[in-house]
Coordinates of C-alpha atoms in Angstrom, one line a residue:
X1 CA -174.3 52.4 -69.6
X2 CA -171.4 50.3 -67.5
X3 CA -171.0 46.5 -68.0
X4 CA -172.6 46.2 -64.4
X5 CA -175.9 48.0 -65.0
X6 CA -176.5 46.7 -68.1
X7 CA -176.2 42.9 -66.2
X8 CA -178.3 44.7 -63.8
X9 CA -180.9 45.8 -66.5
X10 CA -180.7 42.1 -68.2
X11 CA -181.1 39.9 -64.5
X12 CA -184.9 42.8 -64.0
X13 CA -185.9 41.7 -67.9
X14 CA -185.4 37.8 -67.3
X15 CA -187.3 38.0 -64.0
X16 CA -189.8 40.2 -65.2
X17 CA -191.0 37.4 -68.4
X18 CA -191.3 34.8 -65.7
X19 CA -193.3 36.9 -63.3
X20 CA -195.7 38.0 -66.2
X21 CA -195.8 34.4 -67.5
X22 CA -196.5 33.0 -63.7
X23 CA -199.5 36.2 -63.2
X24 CA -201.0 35.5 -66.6
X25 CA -201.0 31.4 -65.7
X26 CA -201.7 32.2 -61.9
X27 CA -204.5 29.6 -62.1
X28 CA -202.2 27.2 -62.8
X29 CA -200.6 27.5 -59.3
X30 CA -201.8 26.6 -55.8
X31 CA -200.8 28.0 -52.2
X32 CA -200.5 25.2 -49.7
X33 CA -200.7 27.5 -47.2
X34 CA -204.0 29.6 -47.7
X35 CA -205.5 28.4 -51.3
X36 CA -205.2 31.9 -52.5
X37 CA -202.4 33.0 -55.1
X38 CA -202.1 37.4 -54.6
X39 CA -199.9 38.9 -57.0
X40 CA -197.4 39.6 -53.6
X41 CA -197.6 35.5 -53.9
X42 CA -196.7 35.3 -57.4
X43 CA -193.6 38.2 -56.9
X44 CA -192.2 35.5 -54.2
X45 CA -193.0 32.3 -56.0
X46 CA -191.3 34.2 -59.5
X47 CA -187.8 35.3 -57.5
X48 CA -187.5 31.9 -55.2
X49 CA -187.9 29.9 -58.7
X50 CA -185.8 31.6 -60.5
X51 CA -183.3 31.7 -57.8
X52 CA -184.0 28.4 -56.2
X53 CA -185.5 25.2 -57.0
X54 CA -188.6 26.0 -54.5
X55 CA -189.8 25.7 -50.8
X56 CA -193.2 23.5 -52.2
X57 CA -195.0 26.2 -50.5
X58 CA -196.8 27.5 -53.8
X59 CA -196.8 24.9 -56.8
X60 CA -197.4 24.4 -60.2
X61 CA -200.5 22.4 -61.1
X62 CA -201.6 22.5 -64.3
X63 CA -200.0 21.7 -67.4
X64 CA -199.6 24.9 -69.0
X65 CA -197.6 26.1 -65.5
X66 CA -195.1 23.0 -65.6
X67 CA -194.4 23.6 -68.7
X68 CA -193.8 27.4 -68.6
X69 CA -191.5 26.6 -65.4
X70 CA -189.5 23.9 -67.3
X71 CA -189.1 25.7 -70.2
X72 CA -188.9 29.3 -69.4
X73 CA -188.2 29.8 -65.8
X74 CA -185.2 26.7 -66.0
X75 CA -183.7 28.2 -68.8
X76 CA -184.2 32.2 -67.0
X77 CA -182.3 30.7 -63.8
X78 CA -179.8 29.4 -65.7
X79 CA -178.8 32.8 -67.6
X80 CA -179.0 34.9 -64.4
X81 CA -176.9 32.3 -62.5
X82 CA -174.4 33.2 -65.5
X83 CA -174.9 36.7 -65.2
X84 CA -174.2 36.6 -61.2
X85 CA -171.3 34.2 -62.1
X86 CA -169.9 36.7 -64.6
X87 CA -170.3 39.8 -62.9
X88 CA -168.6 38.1 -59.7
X89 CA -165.4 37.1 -62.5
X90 CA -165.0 40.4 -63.5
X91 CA -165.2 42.7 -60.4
X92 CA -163.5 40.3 -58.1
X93 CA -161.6 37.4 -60.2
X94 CA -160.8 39.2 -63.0
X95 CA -159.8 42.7 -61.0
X96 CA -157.4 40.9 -58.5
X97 CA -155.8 39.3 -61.3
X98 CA -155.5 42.1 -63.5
X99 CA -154.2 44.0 -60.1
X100 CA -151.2 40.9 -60.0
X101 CA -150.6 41.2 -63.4
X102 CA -150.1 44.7 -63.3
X103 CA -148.1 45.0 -60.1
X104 CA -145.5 42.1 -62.0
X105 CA -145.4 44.2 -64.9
X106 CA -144.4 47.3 -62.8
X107 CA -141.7 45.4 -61.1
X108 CA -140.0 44.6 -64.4
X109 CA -140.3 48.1 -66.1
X110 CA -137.2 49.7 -67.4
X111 CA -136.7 51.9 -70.1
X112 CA -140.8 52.1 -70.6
X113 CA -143.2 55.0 -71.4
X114 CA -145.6 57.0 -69.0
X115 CA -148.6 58.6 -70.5
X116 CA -149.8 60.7 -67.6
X117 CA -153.8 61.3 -69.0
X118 CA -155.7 59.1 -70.6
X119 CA -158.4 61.4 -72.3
X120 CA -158.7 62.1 -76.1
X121 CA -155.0 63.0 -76.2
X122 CA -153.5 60.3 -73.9
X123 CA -155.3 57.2 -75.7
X124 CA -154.4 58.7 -79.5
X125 CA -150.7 58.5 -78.0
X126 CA -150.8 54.9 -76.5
X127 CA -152.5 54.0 -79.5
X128 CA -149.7 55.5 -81.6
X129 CA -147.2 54.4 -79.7
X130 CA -148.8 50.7 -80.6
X131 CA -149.3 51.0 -83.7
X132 CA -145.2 52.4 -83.7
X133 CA -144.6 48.7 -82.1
X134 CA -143.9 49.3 -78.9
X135 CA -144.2 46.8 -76.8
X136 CA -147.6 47.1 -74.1
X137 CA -145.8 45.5 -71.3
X138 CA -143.5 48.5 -71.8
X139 CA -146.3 51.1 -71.8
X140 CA -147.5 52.5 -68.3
X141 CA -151.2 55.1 -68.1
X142 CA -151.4 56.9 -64.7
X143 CA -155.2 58.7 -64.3
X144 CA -157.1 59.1 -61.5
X145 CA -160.6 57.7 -63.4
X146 CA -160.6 53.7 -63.3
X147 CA -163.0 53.6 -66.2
X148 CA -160.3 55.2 -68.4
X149 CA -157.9 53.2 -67.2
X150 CA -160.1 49.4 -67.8
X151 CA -160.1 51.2 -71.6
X152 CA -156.5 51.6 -71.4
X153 CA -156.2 47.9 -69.7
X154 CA -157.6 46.5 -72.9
X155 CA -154.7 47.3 -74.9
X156 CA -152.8 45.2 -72.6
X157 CA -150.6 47.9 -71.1
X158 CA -149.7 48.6 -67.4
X159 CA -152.3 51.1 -65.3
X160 CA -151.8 52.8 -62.2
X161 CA -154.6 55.1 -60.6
X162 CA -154.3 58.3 -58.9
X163 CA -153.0 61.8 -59.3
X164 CA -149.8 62.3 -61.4
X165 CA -148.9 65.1 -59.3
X166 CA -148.2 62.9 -56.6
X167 CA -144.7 61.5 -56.2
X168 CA -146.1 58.2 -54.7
X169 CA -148.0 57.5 -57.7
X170 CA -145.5 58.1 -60.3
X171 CA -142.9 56.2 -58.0
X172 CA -145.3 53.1 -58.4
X173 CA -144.6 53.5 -62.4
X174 CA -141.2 53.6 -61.9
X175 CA -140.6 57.0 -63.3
X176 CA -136.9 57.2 -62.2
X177 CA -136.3 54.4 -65.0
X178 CA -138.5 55.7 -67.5
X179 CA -136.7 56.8 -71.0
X180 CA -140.2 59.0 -72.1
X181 CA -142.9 60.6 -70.2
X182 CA -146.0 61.7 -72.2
X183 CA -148.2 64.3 -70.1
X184 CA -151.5 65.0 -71.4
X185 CA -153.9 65.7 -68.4
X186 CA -156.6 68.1 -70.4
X187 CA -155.5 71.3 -68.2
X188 CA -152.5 73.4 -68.4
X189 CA -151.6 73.7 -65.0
X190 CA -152.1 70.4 -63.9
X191 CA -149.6 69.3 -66.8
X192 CA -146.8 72.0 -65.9
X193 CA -147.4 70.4 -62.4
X194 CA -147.0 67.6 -63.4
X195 CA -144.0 68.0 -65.3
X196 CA -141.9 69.5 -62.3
X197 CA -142.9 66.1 -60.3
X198 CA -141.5 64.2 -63.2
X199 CA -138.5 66.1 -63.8
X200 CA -137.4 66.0 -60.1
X201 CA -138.2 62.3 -59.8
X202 CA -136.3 61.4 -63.4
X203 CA -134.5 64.0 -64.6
X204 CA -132.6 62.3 -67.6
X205 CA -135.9 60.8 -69.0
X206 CA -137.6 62.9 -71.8
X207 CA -140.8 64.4 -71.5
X208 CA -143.5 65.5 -74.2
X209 CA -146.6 67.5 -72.7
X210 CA -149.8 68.9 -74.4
X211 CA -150.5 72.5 -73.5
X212 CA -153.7 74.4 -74.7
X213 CA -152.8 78.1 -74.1
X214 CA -150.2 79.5 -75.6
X215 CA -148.7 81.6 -72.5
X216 CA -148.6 78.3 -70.6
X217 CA -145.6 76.7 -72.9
X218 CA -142.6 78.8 -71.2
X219 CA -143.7 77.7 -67.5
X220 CA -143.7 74.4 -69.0
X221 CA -140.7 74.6 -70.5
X222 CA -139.2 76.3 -67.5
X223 CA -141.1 72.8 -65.5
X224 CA -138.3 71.1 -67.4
X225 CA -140.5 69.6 -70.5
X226 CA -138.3 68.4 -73.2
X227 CA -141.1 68.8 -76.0
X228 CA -144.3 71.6 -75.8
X229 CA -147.1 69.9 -78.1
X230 CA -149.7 72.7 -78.8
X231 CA -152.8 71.0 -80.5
X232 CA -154.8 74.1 -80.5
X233 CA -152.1 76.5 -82.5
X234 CA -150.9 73.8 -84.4
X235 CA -153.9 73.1 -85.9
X236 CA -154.5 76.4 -86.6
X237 CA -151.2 76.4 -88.0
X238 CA -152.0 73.6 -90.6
X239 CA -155.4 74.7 -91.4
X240 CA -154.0 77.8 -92.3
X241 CA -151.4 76.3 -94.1
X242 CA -153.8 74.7 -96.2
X243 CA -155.2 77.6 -97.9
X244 CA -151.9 77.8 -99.7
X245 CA -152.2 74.2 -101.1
X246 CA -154.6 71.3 -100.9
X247 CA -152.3 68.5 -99.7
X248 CA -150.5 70.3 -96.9
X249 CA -152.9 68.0 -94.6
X250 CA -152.3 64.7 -96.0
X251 CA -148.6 65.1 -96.2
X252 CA -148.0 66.7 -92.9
X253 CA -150.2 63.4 -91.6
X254 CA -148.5 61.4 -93.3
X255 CA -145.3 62.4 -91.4
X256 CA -146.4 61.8 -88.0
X257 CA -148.5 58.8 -88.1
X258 CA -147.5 55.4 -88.7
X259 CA -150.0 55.1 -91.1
X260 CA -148.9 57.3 -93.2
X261 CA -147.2 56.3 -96.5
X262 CA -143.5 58.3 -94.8
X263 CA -142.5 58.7 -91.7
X264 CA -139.8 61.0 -89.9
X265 CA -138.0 59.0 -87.7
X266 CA -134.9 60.4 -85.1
X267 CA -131.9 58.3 -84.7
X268 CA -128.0 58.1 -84.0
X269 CA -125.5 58.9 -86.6
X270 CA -124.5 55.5 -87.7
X271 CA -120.8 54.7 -87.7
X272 CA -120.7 54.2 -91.2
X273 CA -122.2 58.1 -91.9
X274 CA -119.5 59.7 -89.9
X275 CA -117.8 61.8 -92.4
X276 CA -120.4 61.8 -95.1
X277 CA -122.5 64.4 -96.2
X278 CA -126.1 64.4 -94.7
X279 CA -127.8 64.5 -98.3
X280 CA -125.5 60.9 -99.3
X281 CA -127.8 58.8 -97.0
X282 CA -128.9 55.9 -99.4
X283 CA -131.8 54.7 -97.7
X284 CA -133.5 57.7 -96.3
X285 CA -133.5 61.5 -96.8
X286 CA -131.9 63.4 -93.9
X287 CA -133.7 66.6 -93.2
X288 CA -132.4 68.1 -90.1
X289 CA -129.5 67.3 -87.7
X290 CA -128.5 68.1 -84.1
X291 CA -125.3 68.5 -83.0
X292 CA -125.6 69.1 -79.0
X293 CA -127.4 72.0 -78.0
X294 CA -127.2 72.8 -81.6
X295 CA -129.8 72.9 -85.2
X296 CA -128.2 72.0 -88.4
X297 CA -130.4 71.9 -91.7
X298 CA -129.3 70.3 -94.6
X299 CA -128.6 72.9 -96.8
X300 CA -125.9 74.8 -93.8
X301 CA -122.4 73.9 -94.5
X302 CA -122.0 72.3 -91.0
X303 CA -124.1 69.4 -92.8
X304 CA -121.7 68.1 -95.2
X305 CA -119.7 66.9 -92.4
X306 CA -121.7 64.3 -89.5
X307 CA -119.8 63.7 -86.7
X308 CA -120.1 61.4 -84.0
X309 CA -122.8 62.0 -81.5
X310 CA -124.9 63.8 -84.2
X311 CA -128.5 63.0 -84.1
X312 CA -130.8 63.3 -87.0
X313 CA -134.1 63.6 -88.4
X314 CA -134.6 61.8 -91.5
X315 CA -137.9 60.9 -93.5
X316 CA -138.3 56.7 -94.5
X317 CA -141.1 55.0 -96.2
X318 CA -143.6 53.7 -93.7
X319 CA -142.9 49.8 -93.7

């Protein structure tokens, strides 16, 4: 149930214990106008109360009717003048201001990540990426369905609505100065679309995207996706995996989330490096290099030698 309809839901309950309170005590209250209280009489004397002060019109005589009014019908128009106060802060105040907010933070964005999708797959990564500490202000969600994207808002990262196929959209999250681009949409060929309209609009940033089907990763490759993520086959992958071993799961978690107790982490070969062997790192363990276009693993003799411009993989204790 949304925030509004359960307001909604709350406003109907308050009015509904003073109109039984005012029909049970209807003795207590007198018409001016004919001498006879109708239950239509007491449905109009209930909402002007609670909403007003009263026209005198119909009112309370008896003791046991001021008393209900002053101590239950006061204290009902106070909490639904809240509500109506609240509900007014958060779908007018509070959205035009978030709206500002957001349209500042898209001005300033440079070197941020887009996570086009935010479903099961889309909010996993932003929370990832979080936990990882990158900064929210430097994290953009693009999906077309608002309530995904007020979820996303309360992480404090920068929204924008609409399609992700659309050049005008991504071009209000500053894709051309994006360094990573995370697509996750839930369907295959909304993702390879939306990895061509990425690629043309930034083609030097990276780009990660989530296919299901296996027949689907060369057309996204081909789109010009950087990384293919395959959720279904790699989890069949690791299941199967674990039939050979029962802590195939837990180490292979371990790796790539933050919680884990190691991490595998890609970097530059530092300065100091260039020369050594890849298995003389002191802080880390070095477990697969790439030289341009090229693979190295550890135990290849091209390894014993980094080089400038070398990139590696290396696995760290999780700080």
């Amino acid at each position: 149930m949304t925030t509004l309809a359960i307001r909604g839901v709350a406003v109907l309950v308050l009015i509904g214990i003073a109109l039984g309170g005012h029909w049970v005590d209807r003795d207590g209250l007198r018409d001016n106008t004919d001498r006879s209280v109708s239950f239509l009489d007491i449905v109009y004397f209930t909402v002007i109360t609670v909403t007003t002060v009263g026209y005198g019109d119909i009112v309370p005589v008896s003791d046991s009717a001021r008393m209900f009014d002053t101590f239950v019908v006061t204290p009902i128009r106070i909490f639904v003048f809240l509500i109506f106060l609240g509900s007014a802060y958060s779908f007018m105040l509070r959205q035009g201001w978030e709206r500002w907010r957001m349209g500042l933070v898209r001005h300033e964005l440079k070197d941020h990540v887009i996570v086009c999708g935010y479903g099961r797959s889309g909010s996993a990564a932003v929370s990832e990426l979080l936990e990882r500490g990158h900064s929210p202000q430097r994290i953009v969600v693009v999906d077309e369905d608002s309530g995904r994207l007020r979820l996303a808002e309360e992480w404090g990262v920068a929204t924008v609505e609409g399609d992700a196929t659309h050049n005008r959209v991504l071009e209000i999250a500053k894709v051309e100065a994006a360094s990573n681009i995370i697509v996750c949409p839930g369907r295959d060929d909304t993702a390879v679309l939306i990895v061509l309209t990425c690629r043309r609009l930034a083609p030097r940033a990276g780009i990660a995207v989530s296919i299901a089907a296996i027949e689907n990763e060369l057309l996204a490759r081909d789109a010009g996706a950087t990384i293919i993520v395959n959720p279904v086959s790699f989890g069949g992958q690791l299941l199967a995996q674990c039939t050979t071993g029962p802590h195939v799961a837990d180490y292979v978690t371990d790796l790539v989330t933050r919680a884990g107790r190691i991490e595998l982490r890609e970097r530059a070969v530092r300065a100091e490096e260039i020369g050594t062997s890849a298995r003389d790192a002191a802080d880390s363990q070095i477990v697969r290099i790439y030289r341009e276009e090229k693979v190295i693993e550890v135990a290849q003799a091209q390894a014993e030698r980094l080089m400038a411009g070398d990139w590696v993989i290396e696995l760290v204790e999780a700080t």
